[in-house]
Tab-separated table of C-alpha atoms in Angstrom:
chain	number	residue	atom	x	y	z
A	594	MET	CA	100.820	138.727	-47.796
A	595	PRO	CA	100.905	140.893	-50.460
A	596	LYS	CA	104.659	142.074	-51.893
A	597	ASN	CA	103.560	145.314	-52.281
A	598	LYS	CA	102.276	146.171	-49.132
A	599	SER	CA	104.834	148.288	-47.869
A	600	LYS	CA	104.600	150.849	-50.921
A	601	ARG	CA	100.705	150.950	-50.847
A	602	GLY	CA	100.870	154.027	-48.276
A	603	LYS	CA	103.542	155.219	-48.823
A	604	GLY	CA	103.730	155.313	-52.423
A	605	ARG	CA	100.864	158.195	-52.223
A	606	LEU	CA	101.027	159.993	-49.223
A	607	VAL	CA	101.433	163.731	-49.141
A	608	GLU	CA	103.532	164.974	-47.130
A	609	HIS	CA	102.775	168.007	-45.128
A	610	SER	CA	104.292	170.422	-42.574
A	611	ASP	CA	103.499	170.431	-38.850
A	612	ASP	CA	101.476	173.739	-40.225
A	613	GLU	CA	100.001	172.223	-42.681
A	614	SER	CA	98.722	168.847	-40.928
A	615	ILE	CA	96.392	171.166	-38.623
A	616	ASN	CA	93.263	171.767	-41.052
A	617	ASP	CA	90.286	171.758	-40.653
A	618	ASN	CA	89.860	168.864	-43.051
A	619	VAL	CA	90.627	166.891	-40.267
A	620	SER	CA	88.474	164.378	-39.127
A	621	VAL	CA	88.347	162.199	-35.643
A	622	ILE	CA	86.465	158.804	-35.632
A	623	SER	CA	87.172	157.302	-32.453
A	624	MET	CA	86.333	153.497	-31.764
A	625	GLN	CA	85.806	151.104	-28.721
A	626	SER	CA	84.887	147.699	-27.867
A	627	ASP	CA	84.559	146.240	-24.755
A	628	ASP	CA	85.548	142.396	-25.656
A	629	CYS	CA	87.964	142.972	-27.934
A	630	GLY	CA	86.010	140.417	-30.900
A	631	GLY	CA	82.075	140.942	-30.339
A	632	SER	CA	81.066	138.214	-27.917
A	633	LEU	CA	77.582	136.637	-28.648
A	634	ASP	CA	76.950	137.497	-24.809
A	635	ASP	CA	77.019	139.455	-22.648
A	636	GLY	CA	78.717	137.057	-19.951
A	637	GLN	CA	82.405	137.329	-18.822
A	638	GLU	CA	84.243	134.738	-19.795
A	639	ASP	CA	87.694	133.290	-19.894
A	640	VAL	CA	88.961	134.150	-23.722
A	641	GLY	CA	89.669	130.335	-24.327
A	642	ASN	CA	86.356	129.860	-24.055
A	643	VAL	CA	85.035	132.192	-26.200
A	644	THR	CA	87.549	131.581	-28.763
A	645	GLU	CA	86.182	128.120	-28.445
A	646	ARG	CA	82.683	128.780	-28.360
A	647	TYR	CA	82.745	130.788	-31.429
A	648	GLU	CA	85.238	128.008	-33.443
A	649	GLU	CA	82.419	125.776	-32.634
A	650	LYS	CA	79.642	128.246	-33.809
A	651	PHE	CA	81.635	128.619	-37.130
A	652	MET	CA	81.634	125.173	-37.441
A	653	GLN	CA	77.837	124.535	-37.466
A	654	ALA	CA	77.363	126.939	-39.431
A	655	LEU	CA	79.949	125.037	-42.566
A	656	GLU	CA	77.967	121.395	-41.770
A	657	ASN	CA	75.085	123.745	-41.743
A	658	ALA	CA	76.387	125.574	-45.856
A	659	THR	CA	75.417	122.670	-47.278
A	660	GLU	CA	72.385	121.294	-46.308
A	661	LYS	CA	69.344	121.080	-48.199
A	662	SER	CA	67.062	123.924	-47.008
A	663	LEU	CA	67.892	126.946	-49.195
A	664	GLN	CA	66.737	129.183	-45.619
A	665	THR	CA	69.061	126.376	-43.504
A	666	ARG	CA	72.526	127.257	-45.866
A	667	ILE	CA	71.590	131.378	-46.274
A	668	ASN	CA	71.570	130.936	-42.000
A	669	ALA	CA	74.725	129.241	-42.177
A	670	LEU	CA	76.930	131.297	-44.587
A	671	GLN	CA	75.860	134.782	-42.591
A	672	ALA	CA	76.249	133.230	-39.261
A	673	ALA	CA	80.041	132.308	-40.729
A	674	CYS	CA	79.983	136.107	-42.102
A	675	GLU	CA	79.325	137.140	-38.734
A	676	ILE	CA	81.971	135.298	-37.022
A	677	LEU	CA	84.659	136.016	-39.117
A	678	MET	CA	83.800	139.847	-39.533
A	679	LEU	CA	84.183	139.729	-35.533
A	680	ARG	CA	86.724	137.428	-34.806
A	681	PHE	CA	90.312	136.951	-35.627
A	682	MET	CA	90.539	133.103	-35.916
A	683	PRO	CA	93.498	132.637	-38.658
A	684	ASP	CA	94.339	128.892	-37.968
A	685	THR	CA	90.728	127.435	-37.383
A	686	VAL	CA	90.205	128.943	-40.925
A	687	ASP	CA	93.712	127.634	-42.658
A	688	ASP	CA	92.225	124.728	-41.624
A	689	ARG	CA	89.240	124.213	-43.650
A	690	LYS	CA	89.780	126.774	-46.293
A	691	MET	CA	89.390	124.375	-49.085
A	692	THR	CA	85.987	123.530	-47.716
A	693	LEU	CA	84.790	127.613	-47.671
A	694	ILE	CA	86.308	127.647	-50.597
A	695	ASP	CA	84.485	124.966	-52.122
A	696	ILE	CA	81.275	126.133	-50.227
A	697	ILE	CA	81.701	129.459	-51.943
A	698	ASP	CA	81.964	127.812	-54.553
A	699	LYS	CA	78.694	125.929	-54.997
A	700	SER	CA	76.807	128.825	-53.232
A	701	LEU	CA	77.613	131.167	-56.363
A	702	ARG	CA	77.176	128.143	-59.233
A	703	ARG	CA	73.980	126.994	-57.913
A	704	GLY	CA	72.247	129.317	-55.616
A	705	LYS	CA	69.765	131.944	-56.052
A	706	GLY	CA	69.248	135.056	-54.356
A	707	ALA	CA	70.092	135.954	-50.731
A	708	GLU	CA	72.105	132.538	-51.094
A	709	GLN	CA	74.667	133.682	-53.979
A	710	ALA	CA	75.101	137.664	-52.039
A	711	ASN	CA	76.215	135.716	-48.979
A	712	ALA	CA	78.706	133.509	-50.487
A	713	ALA	CA	80.018	135.761	-52.210
A	714	LYS	CA	80.077	138.425	-49.341
A	715	LEU	CA	82.437	135.407	-47.225
A	716	ALA	CA	84.615	135.936	-50.215
A	717	PRO	CA	86.876	138.278	-48.790
A	718	LEU	CA	86.882	137.178	-45.665
A	719	LEU	CA	88.755	134.490	-45.863
A	720	SER	CA	91.817	136.670	-47.976
A	721	ILE	CA	91.783	138.783	-44.839
A	722	GLN	CA	91.916	135.914	-42.287
A	723	LEU	CA	94.613	133.808	-43.879
A	724	ALA	CA	96.603	136.869	-44.773
A	725	GLY	CA	95.719	137.559	-48.837
A	726	ASP	CA	96.554	133.694	-48.842
A	727	ASP	CA	96.142	134.017	-53.488
A	728	ILE	CA	94.722	130.282	-53.035
A	729	ILE	CA	91.267	131.704	-52.168
A	730	PRO	CA	90.962	133.974	-55.583
A	731	LYS	CA	92.976	131.010	-57.405
A	732	GLY	CA	89.935	129.224	-56.239
A	733	LEU	CA	87.114	131.797	-56.392
A	734	ASN	CA	87.852	134.304	-59.315
A	735	GLN	CA	86.121	132.905	-62.010
A	736	THR	CA	82.805	131.456	-60.078
A	737	LEU	CA	82.872	135.422	-58.837
A	738	LEU	CA	83.281	136.760	-62.327
A	739	VAL	CA	80.684	134.512	-63.665
A	740	THR	CA	78.210	135.418	-61.446
A	741	ALA	CA	78.968	139.157	-61.681
A	742	GLN	CA	78.634	139.133	-65.496
A	743	ASP	CA	74.811	137.359	-65.424
A	744	ASN	CA	72.655	139.028	-66.397
A	745	SER	CA	70.208	136.481	-64.531
A	746	VAL	CA	71.472	136.868	-61.565
A	747	SER	CA	70.033	139.793	-58.623
A	748	TYR	CA	71.834	143.459	-58.798
A	749	GLU	CA	72.296	142.692	-55.160
A	750	ALA	CA	74.396	139.669	-55.373
A	751	ARG	CA	76.539	140.647	-58.676
A	752	ALA	CA	77.166	143.739	-56.831
A	753	LYS	CA	78.555	141.204	-53.696
A	754	CYS	CA	80.895	139.404	-56.642
A	755	CYS	CA	82.193	142.775	-57.766
A	756	PHE	CA	83.252	143.773	-54.195
A	757	ALA	CA	84.907	140.284	-53.341
A	758	LEU	CA	86.429	140.460	-56.164
A	759	GLY	CA	88.033	144.142	-56.095
A	760	LEU	CA	89.446	143.253	-52.145
A	761	MET	CA	90.127	139.378	-52.593
A	762	ASN	CA	92.617	140.401	-55.414
A	763	PHE	CA	93.902	144.018	-54.196
A	764	LEU	CA	94.727	142.009	-50.749
A	765	SER	CA	96.675	139.378	-52.768
A	766	GLU	CA	97.418	140.324	-56.362
A	767	ASP	CA	100.808	141.828	-57.657
A	768	ASN	CA	100.582	141.176	-60.769
A	769	ILE	CA	99.915	144.218	-62.568
A	770	GLY	CA	99.095	142.418	-66.362
A	771	ASP	CA	96.463	140.498	-64.179
A	772	ILE	CA	95.374	143.523	-62.286
A	773	LEU	CA	94.271	145.155	-65.589
A	774	ALA	CA	92.802	142.343	-66.286
A	775	HIS	CA	90.531	143.174	-63.249
A	776	MET	CA	89.551	145.841	-63.818
A	777	LYS	CA	88.828	146.050	-67.759
A	778	ASN	CA	86.631	143.550	-66.532
A	779	PHE	CA	85.091	146.026	-63.750
A	780	GLU	CA	85.202	148.493	-66.293
A	781	SER	CA	82.967	146.396	-68.953
A	782	LEU	CA	80.214	146.638	-66.001
A	783	PHE	CA	80.197	149.861	-64.844
A	784	SER	CA	80.325	151.251	-68.611
A	785	GLY	CA	76.345	151.192	-68.191
A	786	SER	CA	77.254	154.147	-66.661
A	787	PHE	CA	79.196	156.498	-69.342
A	788	VAL	CA	77.516	159.019	-71.754
A	789	LYS	CA	75.316	157.743	-74.090
A	790	GLY	CA	76.687	158.320	-77.673
A	791	ASP	CA	74.579	161.724	-78.201
A	792	ASN	CA	75.947	162.658	-75.019
A	793	THR	CA	72.630	163.075	-72.520
A	794	PRO	CA	73.331	160.619	-69.050
A	795	SER	CA	72.699	156.753	-68.874
A	796	SER	CA	69.569	156.080	-68.219
A	797	ALA	CA	70.669	152.897	-65.530
A	798	SER	CA	68.464	152.248	-63.826
A	799	ALA	CA	68.414	152.523	-59.727
A	800	GLU	CA	68.801	148.729	-59.511
A	801	ALA	CA	71.454	149.250	-61.761
A	802	ALA	CA	73.232	151.499	-60.671
A	803	VAL	CA	73.791	149.378	-56.992
A	804	LEU	CA	75.978	147.049	-59.309
A	805	HIS	CA	78.018	150.259	-61.758
A	806	SER	CA	78.635	151.902	-58.394
A	807	ALA	CA	80.487	148.391	-56.801
A	808	ALA	CA	82.358	147.523	-60.239
A	809	LEU	CA	83.467	151.117	-59.848
A	810	GLY	CA	84.461	151.336	-56.895
A	811	ALA	CA	86.191	147.294	-56.652
A	812	TRP	CA	88.055	149.462	-60.126
A	813	SER	CA	89.250	151.696	-57.819
A	814	LEU	CA	90.551	149.587	-54.988
A	815	LEU	CA	93.088	147.941	-57.698
A	816	LEU	CA	93.700	151.166	-59.469
A	817	THR	CA	95.466	152.022	-56.204
A	818	LEU	CA	97.964	149.505	-56.960
A	819	LEU	CA	99.260	151.317	-59.851
A	820	PRO	CA	102.604	152.128	-60.109
A	821	PRO	CA	101.672	156.128	-60.636
A	822	GLY	CA	104.212	156.263	-64.084
A	823	ASP	CA	101.635	153.239	-65.507
A	824	LEU	CA	98.884	154.911	-64.825
A	825	VAL	CA	99.677	157.882	-66.410
A	826	SER	CA	100.810	155.628	-69.471
A	827	PHE	CA	97.879	153.949	-69.838
A	828	MET	CA	95.518	156.990	-69.058
A	829	LYS	CA	97.019	158.418	-72.102
A	830	GLU	CA	96.802	155.400	-73.838
A	831	ARG	CA	93.165	154.758	-73.726
A	832	THR	CA	92.675	151.485	-74.095
A	833	LEU	CA	93.865	149.882	-70.974
A	834	LEU	CA	92.087	152.117	-68.614
A	835	PRO	CA	88.974	154.241	-69.376
A	836	SER	CA	89.366	158.144	-70.133
A	837	MET	CA	88.924	160.776	-68.267
A	838	SER	CA	86.021	161.448	-70.408
A	839	ASN	CA	84.076	158.827	-69.481
A	840	LEU	CA	85.254	158.936	-65.573
A	841	MET	CA	83.568	162.842	-65.808
A	842	GLY	CA	80.671	161.339	-67.864
A	843	MET	CA	79.573	159.652	-65.314
A	844	LEU	CA	79.399	162.553	-62.162
A	845	ARG	CA	76.257	163.556	-64.740
A	846	SER	CA	74.324	160.185	-63.446
A	847	PRO	CA	70.890	160.515	-62.012
A	848	HIS	CA	71.991	157.977	-59.093
A	849	LEU	CA	73.903	159.426	-56.572
A	850	GLU	CA	76.164	156.176	-55.681
A	851	VAL	CA	77.316	156.581	-59.171
A	852	ARG	CA	78.200	160.020	-58.850
A	853	MET	CA	80.042	160.159	-55.876
A	854	THR	CA	82.056	156.968	-56.475
A	855	ALA	CA	82.657	158.417	-59.696
A	856	GLY	CA	83.895	161.353	-58.039
A	857	GLU	CA	86.067	159.432	-55.456
A	858	ALA	CA	87.356	157.561	-58.997
A	859	ILE	CA	88.094	160.896	-60.263
A	860	ALA	CA	90.217	162.177	-57.031
A	861	LEU	CA	92.274	158.377	-57.550
A	862	VAL	CA	93.034	158.714	-60.682
A	863	LEU	CA	94.208	162.537	-59.751
A	864	GLU	CA	96.160	161.622	-57.100
A	865	CYS	CA	97.971	158.894	-58.848
A	866	GLY	CA	99.102	160.826	-61.625
A	867	ARG	CA	100.214	163.952	-59.914
A	868	LEU	CA	103.251	161.621	-58.597
A	869	HIS	CA	104.111	160.759	-61.445
A	870	ASP	CA	103.160	164.529	-63.566
A	871	GLU	CA	102.112	167.490	-61.650
A	872	ASP	CA	100.761	168.511	-65.432
A	873	PHE	CA	98.651	165.257	-65.026
A	874	MET	CA	94.844	165.755	-66.704
A	875	ASP	CA	95.663	169.440	-66.929
A	876	GLU	CA	93.582	169.640	-70.006
A	877	HIS	CA	90.306	168.254	-68.163
A	878	LEU	CA	90.648	170.922	-64.776
A	879	ALA	CA	88.575	173.369	-65.758
A	880	ASP	CA	85.705	171.145	-66.943
A	881	LEU	CA	86.156	169.304	-63.861
A	882	ILE	CA	86.413	171.529	-61.532
A	883	GLU	CA	82.872	173.231	-62.890
A	884	MET	CA	81.233	169.969	-62.134
A	885	THR	CA	82.671	168.635	-59.187
A	886	LYS	CA	81.680	172.993	-57.921
A	887	GLN	CA	77.960	172.144	-59.512
A	888	LEU	CA	77.904	168.930	-57.729
A	889	ALA	CA	79.367	170.197	-53.951
A	890	THR	CA	76.447	173.059	-54.297
A	891	ASP	CA	73.877	171.192	-55.572
A	892	SER	CA	70.283	172.681	-53.766
A	893	GLN	CA	68.133	170.970	-56.272
A	894	LYS	CA	64.537	169.988	-54.569
A	895	PHE	CA	63.810	166.577	-56.550
A	896	ARG	CA	67.031	165.001	-54.290
A	897	ALA	CA	66.225	163.830	-51.581
A	898	LYS	CA	67.504	166.055	-48.799
A	899	ARG	CA	69.894	163.440	-46.860
A	900	ASP	CA	71.365	162.474	-50.738
A	901	ARG	CA	71.857	166.257	-51.198
A	902	LYS	CA	73.794	166.947	-47.901
A	903	THR	CA	76.297	163.458	-48.369
A	904	GLN	CA	76.987	164.268	-52.388
A	905	ARG	CA	77.840	168.081	-51.061
A	906	ALA	CA	79.929	166.370	-48.220
A	907	THR	CA	81.724	164.105	-50.860
A	908	PHE	CA	81.957	167.268	-53.692
A	909	ARG	CA	83.451	169.328	-51.553
A	910	ASP	CA	86.445	167.425	-50.583
A	911	VAL	CA	87.198	166.202	-54.031
A	912	LEU	CA	86.769	169.512	-55.520
A	913	ARG	CA	89.301	170.840	-52.634
A	914	TYR	CA	92.163	167.931	-53.855
A	915	ILE	CA	91.825	168.747	-57.654
A	916	GLU	CA	92.257	172.706	-56.773
A	917	ASP	CA	94.675	172.725	-54.530
A	918	GLU	CA	95.521	168.677	-53.886
A	919	ILE	CA	94.957	168.719	-49.772
A	920	SER	CA	92.759	165.122	-49.254
A	921	PRO	CA	90.319	164.927	-46.534
A	922	GLU	CA	92.108	163.579	-43.343
A	923	ILE	CA	90.876	161.503	-40.905
A	924	ASN	CA	93.057	159.892	-37.467
A	925	VAL	CA	91.269	156.699	-36.977
A	926	LYS	CA	91.031	156.272	-32.801
A	927	PHE	CA	90.920	153.177	-30.900
A	928	GLY	CA	92.842	152.038	-28.379
A	929	LYS	CA	95.872	153.464	-27.354
A	930	GLU	CA	96.651	154.098	-31.527
A	931	THR	CA	95.840	156.112	-33.553
A	932	LEU	CA	95.229	154.854	-37.666
A	933	VAL	CA	95.666	158.367	-39.776
A	934	LEU	CA	94.675	157.834	-43.513
A	935	ASN	CA	95.536	160.996	-45.379
A	936	THR	CA	95.808	160.259	-48.996
A	937	TRP	CA	92.210	159.479	-51.198
A	938	SER	CA	94.463	155.964	-51.540
A	939	MET	CA	94.437	154.909	-47.965
A	940	HIS	CA	91.104	156.608	-47.243
A	941	HIS	CA	89.525	154.207	-49.900
A	942	GLN	CA	91.188	151.070	-49.383
A	943	TYR	CA	90.753	151.402	-45.670
A	944	THR	CA	86.778	151.578	-46.475
A	945	ALA	CA	87.203	148.056	-48.031
A	946	VAL	CA	88.335	146.781	-45.185
A	947	CYS	CA	86.015	148.499	-43.035
A	948	THR	CA	82.693	147.394	-45.681
A	949	ALA	CA	83.937	143.643	-45.270
A	950	VAL	CA	84.330	142.977	-41.462
A	951	GLY	CA	81.964	145.607	-40.454
A	952	SER	CA	81.837	146.330	-36.275
A	953	GLY	CA	84.675	144.277	-36.536
A	954	ILE	CA	87.032	147.123	-37.677
A	955	ILE	CA	88.219	147.131	-34.258
A	956	VAL	CA	89.454	144.106	-33.610
A	957	HIS	CA	91.359	143.437	-36.887
A	958	LEU	CA	93.521	146.787	-35.991
A	959	ALA	CA	93.965	145.399	-32.588
A	960	GLU	CA	95.206	141.765	-33.841
A	961	ASN	CA	95.124	141.114	-37.607
A	962	ASP	CA	98.877	141.876	-38.369
A	963	PHE	CA	97.981	141.507	-42.318
A	964	VAL	CA	94.890	143.945	-41.733
A	965	ARG	CA	97.793	145.997	-39.711
A	966	ASP	CA	100.008	145.685	-42.977
A	967	VAL	CA	98.188	146.902	-45.387
A	968	LEU	CA	97.593	149.815	-43.513
A	969	GLN	CA	100.322	150.624	-42.408
A	970	LEU	CA	99.776	150.451	-38.694
A	971	GLY	CA	103.664	148.344	-37.901
A	972	GLU	CA	103.557	146.014	-35.106
A	973	LYS	CA	100.813	145.109	-32.992
A	974	ILE	CA	100.700	146.881	-29.193
A	975	LEU	CA	100.265	144.418	-26.526
A	976	GLN	CA	99.102	145.240	-22.597
A	977	ILE	CA	101.159	143.414	-20.334
A	978	GLY	CA	100.376	143.865	-16.555
A	979	GLY	CA	98.213	146.904	-17.685
A	980	VAL	CA	101.679	148.232	-19.441
A	981	THR	CA	101.278	148.824	-23.475
A	982	THR	CA	104.822	147.846	-25.370
A	983	LYS	CA	104.847	146.656	-28.371
A	984	GLN	CA	104.950	142.811	-29.199
A	985	SER	CA	108.813	142.571	-30.279
A	986	LYS	CA	110.390	141.646	-33.649
A	987	LEU	CA	111.164	137.942	-32.581
A	988	GLU	CA	107.638	137.085	-30.969
A	989	LYS	CA	105.870	138.890	-34.509
A	990	HIS	CA	108.305	136.602	-36.493
A	991	LEU	CA	107.665	133.332	-34.710
A	992	ILE	CA	103.586	133.367	-34.642
A	993	ASN	CA	104.088	134.239	-38.509
A	994	ALA	CA	106.955	132.541	-39.888
A	995	ALA	CA	105.211	129.460	-41.574
A	996	ALA	CA	103.038	131.760	-43.187
A	997	PHE	CA	105.416	134.131	-43.920
A	998	LYS	CA	107.567	131.513	-45.337
A	999	ALA	CA	104.518	130.006	-47.185
A	1000	ARG	CA	103.597	133.355	-49.143
A	1001	THR	CA	107.317	133.880	-49.806
A	1002	ILE	CA	108.325	130.758	-51.819
A	1003	SER	CA	105.107	130.856	-54.083
A	1004	ARG	CA	105.270	134.342	-54.632
A	1005	SER	CA	108.931	135.022	-55.071
A	1006	LYS	CA	109.465	134.315	-58.690
A	1007	HIS	CA	106.923	137.062	-59.565
A	1008	ARG	CA	108.753	139.718	-57.311
A	1009	ASP	CA	110.374	141.696	-59.847
A	1010	LYS	CA	107.740	141.631	-62.407
A	1011	ARG	CA	105.220	144.106	-61.062
A	1012	SER	CA	106.185	147.029	-63.476
A	1013	ALA	CA	106.331	144.813	-66.257
A	1014	VAL	CA	105.653	145.975	-69.882
A	1015	VAL	CA	102.224	145.096	-70.778
A	1016	ASN	CA	101.714	143.907	-74.156
């Protein structure tokens, strides 16, 4: 579990009075799950039998992932991803984590196209299942990075590698120097959507834009780990992080996904920086407000109607934050609980986890202690005889003792280095 997990949302939460919390900027999402795990068929079965069946399918998928047939390997990787998205089965994954790392590594290095994309998709699911075990990024970071930077690899697979690198290291990394190194690697990819030297928008292709958007999204996710004071210093130095001018230039991209991701990245930068300096980036506000207003009211007919609607909704939220420091609030309801996302940071973190696990998000919100800690949900709520009760601290401790102890020992030496000066 990442050491700074307890600070992720807390360090970025904006306090509101009771009156302020009731506004028209709140969205509510309700989610339901009939079997708390998306059973592969509709039969009513004992929980133990369902779990055993999933484990058998998972082990069969691992076996098939090493077959000679390309399509068999692709199908196996897809099956493994689906199972880990829909079920929380950390013990099964932990017993086979080295095998899984080896399968992903070989699929990335030797595979092509869909095989590489599905292997990259599987990687962050291991981190989610294993509470951010740092053996996952240690075993896969280099191969994922090489694949993401390889121009001969499909843009889709490279984009998946960027997402995997971002989420895995968000869940596992706590050393600022390493975080910045990853962010610099992502910048080298999304800089292809910066404005040109003659101040004209990037001419990147639609396929390249998918990669640039994924790299910028991963960069933004790691940004949420930076202490506000450090981020302000790095932005002023313009060496470790891109300038605000470069980020603003991406708002002029001809591609919707790049414009939207850039808008959210700018909101994240401002949110973090303003926690340390309330006048942070004020010199850019006039131009930023003008650009954001244009995007929030864009009615140009050459853009698809759906794209215009999506863009306007996103940039209305961005504009409201820039002008009034009001973040969009989303209440995610599942079972008896509600997850409140009331900062750009929390929203971006939730979106990343949700992208990884897809329709299995409700399972992980309800059962996965690590995901609950990352998103600040607190202890699990249990159903005993129809009565809702929270799991006791002792029960939670006993269930997770071994994993917690191992992670604590392996990372204790880095515990006080989070804000170390980066040379």
